[in-house]
PDB file of C-alpha atoms and ligand atoms in Angstrom:
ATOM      1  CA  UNK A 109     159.290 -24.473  21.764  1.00 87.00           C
ATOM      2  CA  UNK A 110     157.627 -26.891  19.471  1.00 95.00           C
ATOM      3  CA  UNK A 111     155.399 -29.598  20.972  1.00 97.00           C
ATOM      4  CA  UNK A 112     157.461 -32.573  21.458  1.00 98.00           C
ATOM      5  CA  UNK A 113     155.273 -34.664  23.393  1.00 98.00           C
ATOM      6  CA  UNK A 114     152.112 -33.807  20.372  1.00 98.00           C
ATOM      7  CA  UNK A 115     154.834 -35.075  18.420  1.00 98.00           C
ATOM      8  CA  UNK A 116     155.318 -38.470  20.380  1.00 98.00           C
ATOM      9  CA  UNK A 117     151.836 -39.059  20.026  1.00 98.00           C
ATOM     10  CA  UNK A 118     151.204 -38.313  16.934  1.00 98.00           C
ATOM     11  CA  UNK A 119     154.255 -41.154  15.695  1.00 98.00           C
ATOM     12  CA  UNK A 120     152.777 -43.705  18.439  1.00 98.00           C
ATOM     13  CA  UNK A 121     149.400 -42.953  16.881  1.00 98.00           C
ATOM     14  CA  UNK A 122     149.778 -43.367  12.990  1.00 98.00           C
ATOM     15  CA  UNK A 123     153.831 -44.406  12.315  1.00 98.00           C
ATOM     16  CA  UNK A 124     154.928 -46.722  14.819  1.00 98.00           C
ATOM     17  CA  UNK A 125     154.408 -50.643  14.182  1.00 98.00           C
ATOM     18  CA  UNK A 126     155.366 -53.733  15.808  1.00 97.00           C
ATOM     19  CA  UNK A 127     156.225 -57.359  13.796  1.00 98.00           C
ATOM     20  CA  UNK A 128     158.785 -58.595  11.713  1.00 98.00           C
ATOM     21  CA  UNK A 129     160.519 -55.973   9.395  1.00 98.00           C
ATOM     22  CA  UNK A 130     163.440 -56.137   6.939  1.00 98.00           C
ATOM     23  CA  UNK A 131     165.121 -52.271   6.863  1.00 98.00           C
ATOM     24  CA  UNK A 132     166.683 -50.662   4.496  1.00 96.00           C
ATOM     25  CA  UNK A 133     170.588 -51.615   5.605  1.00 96.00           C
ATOM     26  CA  UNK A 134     169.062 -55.841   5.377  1.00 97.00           C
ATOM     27  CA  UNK A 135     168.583 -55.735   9.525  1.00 96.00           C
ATOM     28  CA  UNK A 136     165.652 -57.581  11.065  1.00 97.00           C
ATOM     29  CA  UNK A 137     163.787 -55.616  13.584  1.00 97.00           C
ATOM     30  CA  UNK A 138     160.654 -56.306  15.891  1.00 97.00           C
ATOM     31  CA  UNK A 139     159.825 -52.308  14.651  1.00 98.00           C
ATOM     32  CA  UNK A 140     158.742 -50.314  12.501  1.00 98.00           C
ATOM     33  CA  UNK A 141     158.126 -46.133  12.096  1.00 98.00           C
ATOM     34  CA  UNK A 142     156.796 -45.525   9.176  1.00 98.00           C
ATOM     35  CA  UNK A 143     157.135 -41.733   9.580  1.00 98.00           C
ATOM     36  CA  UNK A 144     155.830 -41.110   5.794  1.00 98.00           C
ATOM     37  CA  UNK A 145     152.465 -41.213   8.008  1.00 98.00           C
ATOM     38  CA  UNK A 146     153.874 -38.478   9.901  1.00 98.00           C
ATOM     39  CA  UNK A 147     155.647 -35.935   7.509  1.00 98.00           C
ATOM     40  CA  UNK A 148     152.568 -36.197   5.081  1.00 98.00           C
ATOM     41  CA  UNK A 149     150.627 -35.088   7.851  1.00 98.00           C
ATOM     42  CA  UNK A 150     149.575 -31.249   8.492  1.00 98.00           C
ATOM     43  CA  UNK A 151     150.037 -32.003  11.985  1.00 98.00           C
ATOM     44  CA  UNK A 152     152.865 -33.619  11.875  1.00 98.00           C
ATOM     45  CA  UNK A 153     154.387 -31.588   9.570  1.00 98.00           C
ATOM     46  CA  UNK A 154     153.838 -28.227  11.430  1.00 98.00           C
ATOM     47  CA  UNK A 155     155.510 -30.050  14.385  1.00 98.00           C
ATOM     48  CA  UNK A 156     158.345 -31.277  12.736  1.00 98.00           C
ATOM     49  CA  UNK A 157     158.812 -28.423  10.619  1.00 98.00           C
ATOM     50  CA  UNK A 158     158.988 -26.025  14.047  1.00 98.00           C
ATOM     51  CA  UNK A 159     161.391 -29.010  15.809  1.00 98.00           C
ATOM     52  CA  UNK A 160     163.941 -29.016  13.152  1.00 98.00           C
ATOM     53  CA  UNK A 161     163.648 -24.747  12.489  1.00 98.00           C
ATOM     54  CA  UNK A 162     164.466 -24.874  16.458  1.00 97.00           C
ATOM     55  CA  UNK A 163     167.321 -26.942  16.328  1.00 97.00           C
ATOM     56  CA  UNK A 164     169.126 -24.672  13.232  1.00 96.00           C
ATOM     57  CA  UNK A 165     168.673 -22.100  16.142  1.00 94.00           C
ATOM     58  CA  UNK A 166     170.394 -18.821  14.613  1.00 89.00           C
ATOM     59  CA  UNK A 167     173.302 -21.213  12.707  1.00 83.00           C
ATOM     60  CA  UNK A 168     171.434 -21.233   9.477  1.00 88.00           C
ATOM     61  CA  UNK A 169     172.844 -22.995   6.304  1.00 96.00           C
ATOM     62  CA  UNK A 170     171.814 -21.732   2.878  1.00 98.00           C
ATOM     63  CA  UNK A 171     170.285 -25.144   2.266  1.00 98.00           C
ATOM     64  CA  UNK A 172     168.335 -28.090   4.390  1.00 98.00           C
ATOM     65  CA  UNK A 173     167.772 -31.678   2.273  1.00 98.00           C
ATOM     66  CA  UNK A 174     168.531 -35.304   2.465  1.00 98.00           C
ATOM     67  CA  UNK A 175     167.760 -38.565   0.462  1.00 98.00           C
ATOM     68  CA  UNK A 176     164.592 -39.235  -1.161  1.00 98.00           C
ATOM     69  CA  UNK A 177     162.108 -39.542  -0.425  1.00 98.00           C
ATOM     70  CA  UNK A 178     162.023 -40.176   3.592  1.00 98.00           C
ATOM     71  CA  UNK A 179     163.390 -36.386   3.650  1.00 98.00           C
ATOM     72  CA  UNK A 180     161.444 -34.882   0.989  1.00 98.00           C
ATOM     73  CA  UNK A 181     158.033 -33.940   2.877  1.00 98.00           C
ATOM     74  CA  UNK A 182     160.658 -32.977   6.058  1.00 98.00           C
ATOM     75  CA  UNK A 183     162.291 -30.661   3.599  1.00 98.00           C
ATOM     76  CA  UNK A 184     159.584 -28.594   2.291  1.00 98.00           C
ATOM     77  CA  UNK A 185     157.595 -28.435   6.102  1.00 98.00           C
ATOM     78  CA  UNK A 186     160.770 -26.388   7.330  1.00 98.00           C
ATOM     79  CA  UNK A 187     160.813 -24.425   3.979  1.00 98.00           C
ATOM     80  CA  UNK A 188     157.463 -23.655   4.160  1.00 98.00           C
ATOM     81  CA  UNK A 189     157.605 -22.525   8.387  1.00 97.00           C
ATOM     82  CA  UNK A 190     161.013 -20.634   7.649  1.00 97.00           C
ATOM     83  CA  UNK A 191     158.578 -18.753   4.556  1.00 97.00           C
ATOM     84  CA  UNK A 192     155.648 -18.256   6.930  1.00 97.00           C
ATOM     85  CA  UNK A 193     158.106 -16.658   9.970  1.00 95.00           C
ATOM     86  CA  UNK A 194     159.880 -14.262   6.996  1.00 96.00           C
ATOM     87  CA  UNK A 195     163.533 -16.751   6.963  1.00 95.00           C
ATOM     88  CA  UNK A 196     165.751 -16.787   4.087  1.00 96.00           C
ATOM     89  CA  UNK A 197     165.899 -21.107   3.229  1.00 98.00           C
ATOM     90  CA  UNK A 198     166.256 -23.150   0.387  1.00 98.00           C
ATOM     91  CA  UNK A 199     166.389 -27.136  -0.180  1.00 98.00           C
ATOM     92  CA  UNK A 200     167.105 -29.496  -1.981  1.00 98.00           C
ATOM     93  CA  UNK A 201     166.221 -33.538  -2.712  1.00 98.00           C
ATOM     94  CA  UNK A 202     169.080 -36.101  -3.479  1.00 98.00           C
ATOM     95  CA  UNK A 203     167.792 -38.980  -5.883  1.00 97.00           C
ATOM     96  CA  UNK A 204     168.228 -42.880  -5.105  1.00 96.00           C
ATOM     97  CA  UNK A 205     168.599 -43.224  -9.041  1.00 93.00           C
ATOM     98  CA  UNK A 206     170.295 -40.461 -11.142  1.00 86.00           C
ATOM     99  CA  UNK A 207     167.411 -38.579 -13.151  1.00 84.00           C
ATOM    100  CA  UNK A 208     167.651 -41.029 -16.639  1.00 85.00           C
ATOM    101  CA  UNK A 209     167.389 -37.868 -19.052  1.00 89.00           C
ATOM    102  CA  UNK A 210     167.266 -33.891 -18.636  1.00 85.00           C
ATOM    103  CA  UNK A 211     170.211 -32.754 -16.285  1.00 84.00           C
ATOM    104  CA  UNK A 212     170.859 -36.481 -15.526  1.00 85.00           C
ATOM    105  CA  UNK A 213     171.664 -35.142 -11.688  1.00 93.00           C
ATOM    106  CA  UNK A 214     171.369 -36.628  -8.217  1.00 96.00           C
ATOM    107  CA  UNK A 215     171.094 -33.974  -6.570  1.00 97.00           C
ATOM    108  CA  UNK A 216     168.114 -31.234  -7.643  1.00 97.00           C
ATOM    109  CA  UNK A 217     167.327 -27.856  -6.391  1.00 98.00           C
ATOM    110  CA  UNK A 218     168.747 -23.862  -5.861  1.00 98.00           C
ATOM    111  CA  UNK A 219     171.535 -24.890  -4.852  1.00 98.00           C
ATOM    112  CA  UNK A 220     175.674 -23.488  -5.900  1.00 98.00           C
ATOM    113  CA  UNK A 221     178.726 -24.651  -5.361  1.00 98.00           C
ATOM    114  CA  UNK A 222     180.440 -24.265  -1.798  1.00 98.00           C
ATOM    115  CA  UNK A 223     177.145 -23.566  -0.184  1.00 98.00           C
ATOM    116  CA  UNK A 224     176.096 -24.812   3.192  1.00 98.00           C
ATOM    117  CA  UNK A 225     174.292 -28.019   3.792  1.00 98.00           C
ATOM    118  CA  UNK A 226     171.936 -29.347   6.673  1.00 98.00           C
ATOM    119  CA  UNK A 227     170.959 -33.048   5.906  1.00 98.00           C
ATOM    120  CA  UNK A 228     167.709 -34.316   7.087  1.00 98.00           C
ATOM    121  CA  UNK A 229     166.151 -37.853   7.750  1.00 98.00           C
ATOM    122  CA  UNK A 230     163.004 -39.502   9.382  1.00 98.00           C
ATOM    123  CA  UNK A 231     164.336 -42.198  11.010  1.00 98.00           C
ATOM    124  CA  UNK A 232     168.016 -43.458  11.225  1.00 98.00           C
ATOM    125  CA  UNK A 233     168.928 -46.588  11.882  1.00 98.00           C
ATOM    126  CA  UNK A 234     172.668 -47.289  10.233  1.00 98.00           C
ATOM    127  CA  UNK A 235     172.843 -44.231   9.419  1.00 98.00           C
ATOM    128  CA  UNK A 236     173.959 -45.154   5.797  1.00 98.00           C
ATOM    129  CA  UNK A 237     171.086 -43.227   3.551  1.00 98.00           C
ATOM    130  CA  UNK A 238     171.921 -40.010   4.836  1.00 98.00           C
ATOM    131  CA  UNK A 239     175.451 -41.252   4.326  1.00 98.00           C
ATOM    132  CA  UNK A 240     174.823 -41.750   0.880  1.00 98.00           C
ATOM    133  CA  UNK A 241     173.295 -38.263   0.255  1.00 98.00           C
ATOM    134  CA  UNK A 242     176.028 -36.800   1.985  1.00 98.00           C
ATOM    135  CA  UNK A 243     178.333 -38.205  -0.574  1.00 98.00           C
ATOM    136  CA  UNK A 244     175.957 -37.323  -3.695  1.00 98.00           C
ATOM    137  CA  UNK A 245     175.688 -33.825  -2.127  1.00 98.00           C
ATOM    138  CA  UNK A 246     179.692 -33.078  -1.890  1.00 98.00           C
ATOM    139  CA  UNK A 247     180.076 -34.522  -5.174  1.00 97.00           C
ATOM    140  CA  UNK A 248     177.748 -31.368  -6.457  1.00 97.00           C
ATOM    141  CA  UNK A 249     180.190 -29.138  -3.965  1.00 98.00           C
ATOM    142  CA  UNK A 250     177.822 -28.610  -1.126  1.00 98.00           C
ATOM    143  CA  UNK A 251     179.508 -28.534   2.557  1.00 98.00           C
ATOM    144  CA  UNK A 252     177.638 -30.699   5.130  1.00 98.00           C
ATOM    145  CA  UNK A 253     178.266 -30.561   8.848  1.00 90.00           C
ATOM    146  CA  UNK A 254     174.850 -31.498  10.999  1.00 98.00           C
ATOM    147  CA  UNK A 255     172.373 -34.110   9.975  1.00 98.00           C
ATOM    148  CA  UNK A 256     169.232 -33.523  11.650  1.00 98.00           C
ATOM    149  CA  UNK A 257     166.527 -36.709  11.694  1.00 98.00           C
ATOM    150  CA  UNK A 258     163.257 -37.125  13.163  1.00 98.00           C
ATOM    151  CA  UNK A 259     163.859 -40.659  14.974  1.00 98.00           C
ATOM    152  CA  UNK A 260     167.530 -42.370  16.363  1.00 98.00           C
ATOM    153  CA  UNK A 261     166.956 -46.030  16.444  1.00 98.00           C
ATOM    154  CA  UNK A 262     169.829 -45.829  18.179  1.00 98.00           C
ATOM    155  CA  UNK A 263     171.534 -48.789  16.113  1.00 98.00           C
ATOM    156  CA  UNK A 264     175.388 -46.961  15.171  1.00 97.00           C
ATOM    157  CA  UNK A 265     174.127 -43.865  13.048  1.00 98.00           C
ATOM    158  CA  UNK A 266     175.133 -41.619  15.357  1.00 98.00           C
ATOM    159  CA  UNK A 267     178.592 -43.165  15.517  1.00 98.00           C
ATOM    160  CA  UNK A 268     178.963 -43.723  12.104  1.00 98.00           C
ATOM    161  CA  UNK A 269     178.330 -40.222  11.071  1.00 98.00           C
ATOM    162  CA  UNK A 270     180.905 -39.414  14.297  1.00 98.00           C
ATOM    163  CA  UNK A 271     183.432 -41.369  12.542  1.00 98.00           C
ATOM    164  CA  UNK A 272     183.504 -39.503   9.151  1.00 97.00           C
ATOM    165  CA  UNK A 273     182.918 -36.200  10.943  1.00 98.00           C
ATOM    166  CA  UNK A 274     179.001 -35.205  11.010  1.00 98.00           C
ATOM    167  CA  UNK A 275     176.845 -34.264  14.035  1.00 98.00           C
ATOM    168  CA  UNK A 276     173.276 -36.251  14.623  1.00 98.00           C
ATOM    169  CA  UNK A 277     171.196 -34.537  16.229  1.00 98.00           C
ATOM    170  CA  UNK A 278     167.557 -35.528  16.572  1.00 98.00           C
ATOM    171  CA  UNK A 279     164.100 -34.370  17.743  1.00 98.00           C
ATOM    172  CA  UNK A 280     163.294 -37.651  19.052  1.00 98.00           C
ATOM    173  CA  UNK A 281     165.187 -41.424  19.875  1.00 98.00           C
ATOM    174  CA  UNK A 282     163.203 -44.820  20.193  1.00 98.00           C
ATOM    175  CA  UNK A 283     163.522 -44.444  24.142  1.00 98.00           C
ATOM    176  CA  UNK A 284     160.608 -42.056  23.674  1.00 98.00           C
ATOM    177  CA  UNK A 285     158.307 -44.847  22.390  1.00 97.00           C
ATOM    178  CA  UNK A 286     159.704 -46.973  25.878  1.00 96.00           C
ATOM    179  CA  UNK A 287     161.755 -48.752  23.444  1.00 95.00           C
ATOM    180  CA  UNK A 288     164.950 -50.700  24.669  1.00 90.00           C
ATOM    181  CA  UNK A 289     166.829 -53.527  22.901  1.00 74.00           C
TER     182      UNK A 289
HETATM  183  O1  PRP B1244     169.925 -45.303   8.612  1.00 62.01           O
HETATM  184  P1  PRP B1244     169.614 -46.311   7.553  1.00 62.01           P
HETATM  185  O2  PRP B1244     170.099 -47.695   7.909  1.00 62.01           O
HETATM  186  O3  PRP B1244     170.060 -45.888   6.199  1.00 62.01           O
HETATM  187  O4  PRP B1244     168.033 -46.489   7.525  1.00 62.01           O
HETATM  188  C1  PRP B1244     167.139 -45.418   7.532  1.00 62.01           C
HETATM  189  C2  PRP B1244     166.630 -45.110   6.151  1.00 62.01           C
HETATM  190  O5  PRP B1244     165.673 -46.089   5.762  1.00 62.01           O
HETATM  191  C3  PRP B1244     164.493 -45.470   5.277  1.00 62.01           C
HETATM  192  O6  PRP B1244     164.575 -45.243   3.927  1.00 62.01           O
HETATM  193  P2  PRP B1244     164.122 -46.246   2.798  1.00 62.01           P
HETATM  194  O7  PRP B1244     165.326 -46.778   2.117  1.00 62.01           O
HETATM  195  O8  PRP B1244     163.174 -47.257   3.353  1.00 62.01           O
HETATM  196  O9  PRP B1244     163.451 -45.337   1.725  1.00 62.01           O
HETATM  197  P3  PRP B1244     162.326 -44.252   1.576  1.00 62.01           P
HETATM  198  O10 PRP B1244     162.744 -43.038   2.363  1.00 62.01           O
HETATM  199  O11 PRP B1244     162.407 -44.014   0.126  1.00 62.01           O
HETATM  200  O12 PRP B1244     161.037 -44.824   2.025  1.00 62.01           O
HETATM  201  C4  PRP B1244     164.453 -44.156   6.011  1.00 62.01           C
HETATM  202  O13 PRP B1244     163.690 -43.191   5.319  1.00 62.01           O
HETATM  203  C5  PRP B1244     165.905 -43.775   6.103  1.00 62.01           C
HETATM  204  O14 PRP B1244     166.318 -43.032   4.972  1.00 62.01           O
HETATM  205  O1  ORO B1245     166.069 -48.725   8.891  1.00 62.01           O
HETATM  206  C1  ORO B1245     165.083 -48.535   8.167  1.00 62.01           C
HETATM  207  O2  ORO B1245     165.017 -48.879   6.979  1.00 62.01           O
HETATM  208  C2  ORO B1245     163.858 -47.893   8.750  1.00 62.01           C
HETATM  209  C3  ORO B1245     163.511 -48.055  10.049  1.00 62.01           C
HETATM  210  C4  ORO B1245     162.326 -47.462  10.494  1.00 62.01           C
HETATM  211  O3  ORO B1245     161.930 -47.579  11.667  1.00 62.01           O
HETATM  212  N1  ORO B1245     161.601 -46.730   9.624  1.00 62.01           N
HETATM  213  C5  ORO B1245     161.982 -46.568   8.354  1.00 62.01           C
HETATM  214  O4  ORO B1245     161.298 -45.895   7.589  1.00 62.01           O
HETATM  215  N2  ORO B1245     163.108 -47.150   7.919  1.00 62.01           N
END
């Protein structure tokens, strides 16, 4: 089992703010996790590297990725684990711009056509980033059925990926950090 409450701690610690904060869908909020302080942490990323290989349990997809560049550092710590404990993975990264020149693609990595797809976030709030790179990643052909995320702010992701069909599941929701709204 991977060390949930080091985990906690570790987000209270170095990620988890409190002010006035404009997100990413244009909501207000009293707080903030900045888990960037967290995934690009050893620490953090040998726990959440060992959370997220425990949830894909024995169900393993070919690939694990999500939307730059919240899921980038999340990406390679499971890659990385799954190499040290001998497991077939690969990844890949979806782009918030198309690459301008080269292969002028969103989405970037070992990936083929009709392959299996496990998205993954730090924190979801709307849920409508990992929406996003859901999109981008059928486009390329990929099949996506679970998004995993660090954090639930528990503000309609989880419904909204409901509604079109996906599974949240996360390692952690705000209730963890005692906080209610
Ligand atoms: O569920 P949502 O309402 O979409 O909000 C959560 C998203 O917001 C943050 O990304 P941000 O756009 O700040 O970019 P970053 O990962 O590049 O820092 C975070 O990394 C999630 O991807
Ligand atoms: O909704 C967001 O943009 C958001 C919330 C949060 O707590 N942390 C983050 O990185 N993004």
């Amino acid at each position: 089992m991977y060390d949930k409450q080091a985990l906690i701690e570790l987000i209270k610690e170095t990620a988890l703010q409190f002010g006035d904060f404009t997100l990413a869908s244009g909501k207000k909020a009293t707080f903030y996790l900045d888990c960037r302080k967290v995934t690009l942490d050893s620490r953090g990323a040998k726990l959440i590297g060992a959370g997220m290989l425990e949830l894909l349990g024995d169900k393993k997809p070919h690939l694990v990725g999500g939307m730059a560049i919240g899921a980038d550092p999340i990406t390679a710590a499971i890659l990385t684990l799954a190499g040290v404990q001998g497991k077939q993975l690969r990844g890949v990264m979806v782009r918030k711009e198309p690459k301008q020149h080269g292969t002028g693609k969103y989405v970037e990595g070992p990936y083929a056509a009709g392959e299996e797809l496990v998205i993954v976030e730090d924190v979801v709030t709307t849920g409508g980033s990992s929406l996003l790179a859901i999109e981008r990643c059928e486009a390329a052909g990929l099949k996506v059925k679970r998004v995993f995320a660090i954090v639930d702010r528990l503000e309609g992701g989880r419904e909204a990926f409901a509604a079109k069909g996906y599974e949240l599941t996360t390692l952690l929701t705000i209730k963890d950090f005692g906080i209610t709204q």
